[in-house]
Structures are given as C-alpha cells and as structure tokens.
C-alpha cells in the first residue's frame, strides 16, 4: 500500500464521493435512466487529467503510460478480474516469460502512486481504478 501526501484538497472530496458512489452501486444496483449520465460524467472526470490521444482513448486514458505500465494495465483489463483483483504472480506470468519481477513490482508501485490501480483484498492483489 502506498501513502502519499495530498496535493490538492479536492482529492479528499473526490475520494469520499467515489467511495459513496461505489457503496451506492453495490447496495442499490446500477443507476437507470437519467442517473446514467451522472455515472458517465464521473468516469469522464477521472479521465480528464489523462492523455487525450487516440492511444489513450483506446485504453481508457492509459495510453500515455510507459510501455511496462501500459502492458500491466492492459493485462489487468483483459483478464477481467473479479472484485478481488489479480494476484501479482498471475499478473507477472501473464505478461510473458521474459518479464523481470522487479520491473513489474516497480511499475505496480508507480501505477499505485499515480492512482491508476489499487490493492484489493491484500497487498498482492490489484484492480484498475475507474
């Protein structure tokens, strides 16, 4: 788990609202009708600070990442893990035989610090931030 200093006080409010949105999603189900617009806007708010290139749009705003980090994000997205996320060992194996585990660990740390991924059930399981 990575703890970093808050640079903007709005990060705190965003995190609280995001937690509230996830709670409401799991307790009341997916929104319907006009509420769906709000859900799409919240996704756009998350991606607002990311690259707007075509590569970025193809990967949901992750196209600006370095190759190793982009490969990790793409593998997590493609493997479609459940709520518990994907285990580091499974992730490393899925990236190919010539992947250095230390490089994967460093990339995971950078992605976590940037808020692109997060730990789920323990420090070895990761999921994409939405």
PDB file of C-alpha atoms in Angstrom:
ATOM      1  CA  UNK A   1       0.000   0.000   0.000  1.00  0.00           C
ATOM      2  CA  UNK A   2       1.329   3.435  -0.889  1.00  0.00           C
ATOM      3  CA  UNK A   3       0.553   6.526   1.134  1.00  0.00           C
ATOM      4  CA  UNK A   4       1.266   9.872  -0.488  1.00  0.00           C
ATOM      5  CA  UNK A   5       0.703  13.465   0.609  1.00  0.00           C
ATOM      6  CA  UNK A   6      -2.433  15.250  -0.553  1.00  0.00           C
ATOM      7  CA  UNK A   7      -1.504  17.932  -3.095  1.00  0.00           C
ATOM      8  CA  UNK A   8      -4.997  19.285  -3.651  1.00  0.00           C
ATOM      9  CA  UNK A   9      -7.762  19.360  -1.010  1.00  0.00           C
ATOM     10  CA  UNK A  10     -10.242  18.318  -3.703  1.00  0.00           C
ATOM     11  CA  UNK A  11      -8.590  14.871  -3.768  1.00  0.00           C
ATOM     12  CA  UNK A  12     -10.144  14.185  -0.365  1.00  0.00           C
ATOM     13  CA  UNK A  13     -13.629  15.118  -1.535  1.00  0.00           C
ATOM     14  CA  UNK A  14     -13.195  13.152  -4.758  1.00  0.00           C
ATOM     15  CA  UNK A  15     -12.129  10.052  -2.807  1.00  0.00           C
ATOM     16  CA  UNK A  16     -15.114  10.358  -0.454  1.00  0.00           C
ATOM     17  CA  UNK A  17     -17.553  10.828  -3.348  1.00  0.00           C
ATOM     18  CA  UNK A  18     -16.023   7.920  -5.233  1.00  0.00           C
ATOM     19  CA  UNK A  19     -16.387   5.697  -2.142  1.00  0.00           C
ATOM     20  CA  UNK A  20     -20.005   6.829  -1.807  1.00  0.00           C
ATOM     21  CA  UNK A  21     -20.664   6.061  -5.478  1.00  0.00           C
ATOM     22  CA  UNK A  22     -19.222   2.540  -5.140  1.00  0.00           C
ATOM     23  CA  UNK A  23     -21.238   1.947  -1.970  1.00  0.00           C
ATOM     24  CA  UNK A  24     -24.443   3.067  -3.674  1.00  0.00           C
ATOM     25  CA  UNK A  25     -23.647   0.904  -6.709  1.00  0.00           C
ATOM     26  CA  UNK A  26     -23.265  -2.227  -4.583  1.00  0.00           C
ATOM     27  CA  UNK A  27     -26.181  -1.555  -2.242  1.00  0.00           C
ATOM     28  CA  UNK A  28     -28.757  -0.228  -4.732  1.00  0.00           C
ATOM     29  CA  UNK A  29     -27.530  -1.548  -8.061  1.00  0.00           C
ATOM     30  CA  UNK A  30     -26.583   0.233 -11.252  1.00  0.00           C
ATOM     31  CA  UNK A  31     -28.316   3.543 -11.996  1.00  0.00           C
ATOM     32  CA  UNK A  32     -31.009   3.697 -14.668  1.00  0.00           C
ATOM     33  CA  UNK A  33     -32.462   6.449 -16.813  1.00  0.00           C
ATOM     34  CA  UNK A  34     -31.102   9.975 -16.261  1.00  0.00           C
ATOM     35  CA  UNK A  35     -28.784   8.836 -13.496  1.00  0.00           C
ATOM     36  CA  UNK A  36     -26.652   7.026 -16.069  1.00  0.00           C
ATOM     37  CA  UNK A  37     -25.495  10.424 -17.340  1.00  0.00           C
ATOM     38  CA  UNK A  38     -24.033  11.161 -13.909  1.00  0.00           C
ATOM     39  CA  UNK A  39     -22.143   7.860 -13.948  1.00  0.00           C
ATOM     40  CA  UNK A  40     -20.642   8.642 -17.348  1.00  0.00           C
ATOM     41  CA  UNK A  41     -19.680  12.128 -16.202  1.00  0.00           C
ATOM     42  CA  UNK A  42     -17.888  10.750 -13.157  1.00  0.00           C
ATOM     43  CA  UNK A  43     -15.852   8.446 -15.430  1.00  0.00           C
ATOM     44  CA  UNK A  44     -15.012  11.438 -17.624  1.00  0.00           C
ATOM     45  CA  UNK A  45     -13.978  13.406 -14.539  1.00  0.00           C
ATOM     46  CA  UNK A  46     -11.476  10.692 -13.669  1.00  0.00           C
ATOM     47  CA  UNK A  47     -10.022  10.622 -17.189  1.00  0.00           C
ATOM     48  CA  UNK A  48      -9.981  14.425 -17.534  1.00  0.00           C
ATOM     49  CA  UNK A  49      -6.361  14.716 -16.455  1.00  0.00           C
ATOM     50  CA  UNK A  50      -5.104  11.939 -18.708  1.00  0.00           C
ATOM     51  CA  UNK A  51      -3.919  11.918 -22.286  1.00  0.00           C
ATOM     52  CA  UNK A  52      -6.477  12.605 -24.992  1.00  0.00           C
ATOM     53  CA  UNK A  53      -4.510  10.924 -27.776  1.00  0.00           C
ATOM     54  CA  UNK A  54      -6.042   8.095 -29.772  1.00  0.00           C
ATOM     55  CA  UNK A  55      -3.862   5.564 -27.944  1.00  0.00           C
ATOM     56  CA  UNK A  56      -5.067   6.966 -24.645  1.00  0.00           C
ATOM     57  CA  UNK A  57      -8.689   6.728 -25.688  1.00  0.00           C
ATOM     58  CA  UNK A  58      -8.255   3.134 -26.825  1.00  0.00           C
ATOM     59  CA  UNK A  59      -7.096   2.154 -23.332  1.00  0.00           C
ATOM     60  CA  UNK A  60      -9.450   4.368 -21.355  1.00  0.00           C
ATOM     61  CA  UNK A  61      -6.906   7.108 -20.671  1.00  0.00           C
ATOM     62  CA  UNK A  62      -3.860   4.885 -20.013  1.00  0.00           C
ATOM     63  CA  UNK A  63      -2.141   5.358 -23.393  1.00  0.00           C
ATOM     64  CA  UNK A  64       0.289   7.942 -22.008  1.00  0.00           C
ATOM     65  CA  UNK A  65       1.907   5.412 -19.650  1.00  0.00           C
ATOM     66  CA  UNK A  66       5.370   3.901 -20.211  1.00  0.00           C
ATOM     67  CA  UNK A  67       5.368   0.533 -22.041  1.00  0.00           C
ATOM     68  CA  UNK A  68       5.700  -1.725 -18.974  1.00  0.00           C
ATOM     69  CA  UNK A  69       2.968   0.092 -17.055  1.00  0.00           C
ATOM     70  CA  UNK A  70       0.699   0.151 -20.113  1.00  0.00           C
ATOM     71  CA  UNK A  71       1.246  -3.596 -20.585  1.00  0.00           C
ATOM     72  CA  UNK A  72       0.306  -4.235 -16.936  1.00  0.00           C
ATOM     73  CA  UNK A  73      -2.848  -2.119 -17.184  1.00  0.00           C
ATOM     74  CA  UNK A  74      -3.836  -3.801 -20.440  1.00  0.00           C
ATOM     75  CA  UNK A  75      -3.347  -7.264 -18.910  1.00  0.00           C
ATOM     76  CA  UNK A  76      -5.465  -6.380 -15.863  1.00  0.00           C
ATOM     77  CA  UNK A  77      -8.220  -5.027 -18.117  1.00  0.00           C
ATOM     78  CA  UNK A  78      -8.101  -8.035 -20.475  1.00  0.00           C
ATOM     79  CA  UNK A  79      -8.058 -10.629 -17.698  1.00  0.00           C
ATOM     80  CA  UNK A  80     -11.249  -9.086 -16.260  1.00  0.00           C
ATOM     81  CA  UNK A  81     -10.550  -9.998 -12.623  1.00  0.00           C
ATOM     82  CA  UNK A  82     -13.392 -10.029 -10.118  1.00  0.00           C
ATOM     83  CA  UNK A  83     -13.671  -7.707  -7.152  1.00  0.00           C
ATOM     84  CA  UNK A  84     -10.603  -9.295  -5.550  1.00  0.00           C
ATOM     85  CA  UNK A  85      -8.414  -8.231  -8.483  1.00  0.00           C
ATOM     86  CA  UNK A  86      -5.474 -10.090  -9.981  1.00  0.00           C
ATOM     87  CA  UNK A  87      -2.604 -11.584  -7.959  1.00  0.00           C
ATOM     88  CA  UNK A  88       0.920 -10.321  -8.686  1.00  0.00           C
ATOM     89  CA  UNK A  89       2.137 -13.822  -9.582  1.00  0.00           C
ATOM     90  CA  UNK A  90      -0.682 -14.346 -12.091  1.00  0.00           C
ATOM     91  CA  UNK A  91      -0.062 -10.874 -13.500  1.00  0.00           C
ATOM     92  CA  UNK A  92       3.677 -11.485 -13.926  1.00  0.00           C
ATOM     93  CA  UNK A  93       3.085 -14.869 -15.602  1.00  0.00           C
ATOM     94  CA  UNK A  94       0.510 -13.315 -17.913  1.00  0.00           C
ATOM     95  CA  UNK A  95       2.947 -10.649 -19.110  1.00  0.00           C
ATOM     96  CA  UNK A  96       5.251 -13.230 -20.668  1.00  0.00           C
ATOM     97  CA  UNK A  97       8.278 -15.386 -19.915  1.00  0.00           C
ATOM     98  CA  UNK A  98      10.965 -12.689 -20.241  1.00  0.00           C
ATOM     99  CA  UNK A  99       9.449 -10.232 -17.763  1.00  0.00           C
ATOM    100  CA  UNK A 100      11.566  -9.266 -14.753  1.00  0.00           C
ATOM    101  CA  UNK A 101       9.572  -9.489 -11.490  1.00  0.00           C
ATOM    102  CA  UNK A 102      11.422  -6.472 -10.063  1.00  0.00           C
ATOM    103  CA  UNK A 103      10.415  -4.357 -13.073  1.00  0.00           C
ATOM    104  CA  UNK A 104       6.796  -5.453 -12.575  1.00  0.00           C
ATOM    105  CA  UNK A 105       6.981  -4.580  -8.871  1.00  0.00           C
ATOM    106  CA  UNK A 106       8.390  -1.110  -9.615  1.00  0.00           C
ATOM    107  CA  UNK A 107       5.755  -0.498 -12.293  1.00  0.00           C
ATOM    108  CA  UNK A 108       2.986  -1.595  -9.904  1.00  0.00           C
ATOM    109  CA  UNK A 109       4.295   0.851  -7.303  1.00  0.00           C
ATOM    110  CA  UNK A 110       4.281   3.698  -9.839  1.00  0.00           C
ATOM    111  CA  UNK A 111       0.760   2.817 -11.042  1.00  0.00           C
ATOM    112  CA  UNK A 112      -0.482   2.668  -7.441  1.00  0.00           C
ATOM    113  CA  UNK A 113       1.120   6.002  -6.557  1.00  0.00           C
ATOM    114  CA  UNK A 114      -0.471   7.578  -9.633  1.00  0.00           C
ATOM    115  CA  UNK A 115      -3.880   6.162  -8.654  1.00  0.00           C
ATOM    116  CA  UNK A 116      -4.338   4.048 -11.793  1.00  0.00           C
ATOM    117  CA  UNK A 117      -4.546   0.787  -9.824  1.00  0.00           C
ATOM    118  CA  UNK A 118      -5.220  -0.111  -6.195  1.00  0.00           C
ATOM    119  CA  UNK A 119      -4.801  -3.010  -3.785  1.00  0.00           C
ATOM    120  CA  UNK A 120      -7.922  -5.030  -3.090  1.00  0.00           C
ATOM    121  CA  UNK A 121      -8.005  -7.906  -0.595  1.00  0.00           C
ATOM    122  CA  UNK A 122      -4.287  -7.708   0.287  1.00  0.00           C
ATOM    123  CA  UNK A 123      -1.068  -6.087  -0.914  1.00  0.00           C
ATOM    124  CA  UNK A 124      -0.647  -8.741  -3.634  1.00  0.00           C
ATOM    125  CA  UNK A 125      -3.969  -8.246  -5.481  1.00  0.00           C
ATOM    126  CA  UNK A 126      -4.543  -5.302  -7.825  1.00  0.00           C
ATOM    127  CA  UNK A 127      -7.523  -3.853  -9.664  1.00  0.00           C
ATOM    128  CA  UNK A 128      -7.926  -0.963 -12.120  1.00  0.00           C
ATOM    129  CA  UNK A 129      -9.209   2.317 -10.699  1.00  0.00           C
ATOM    130  CA  UNK A 130     -12.309   3.521 -12.552  1.00  0.00           C
TER     131      UNK A 130
END
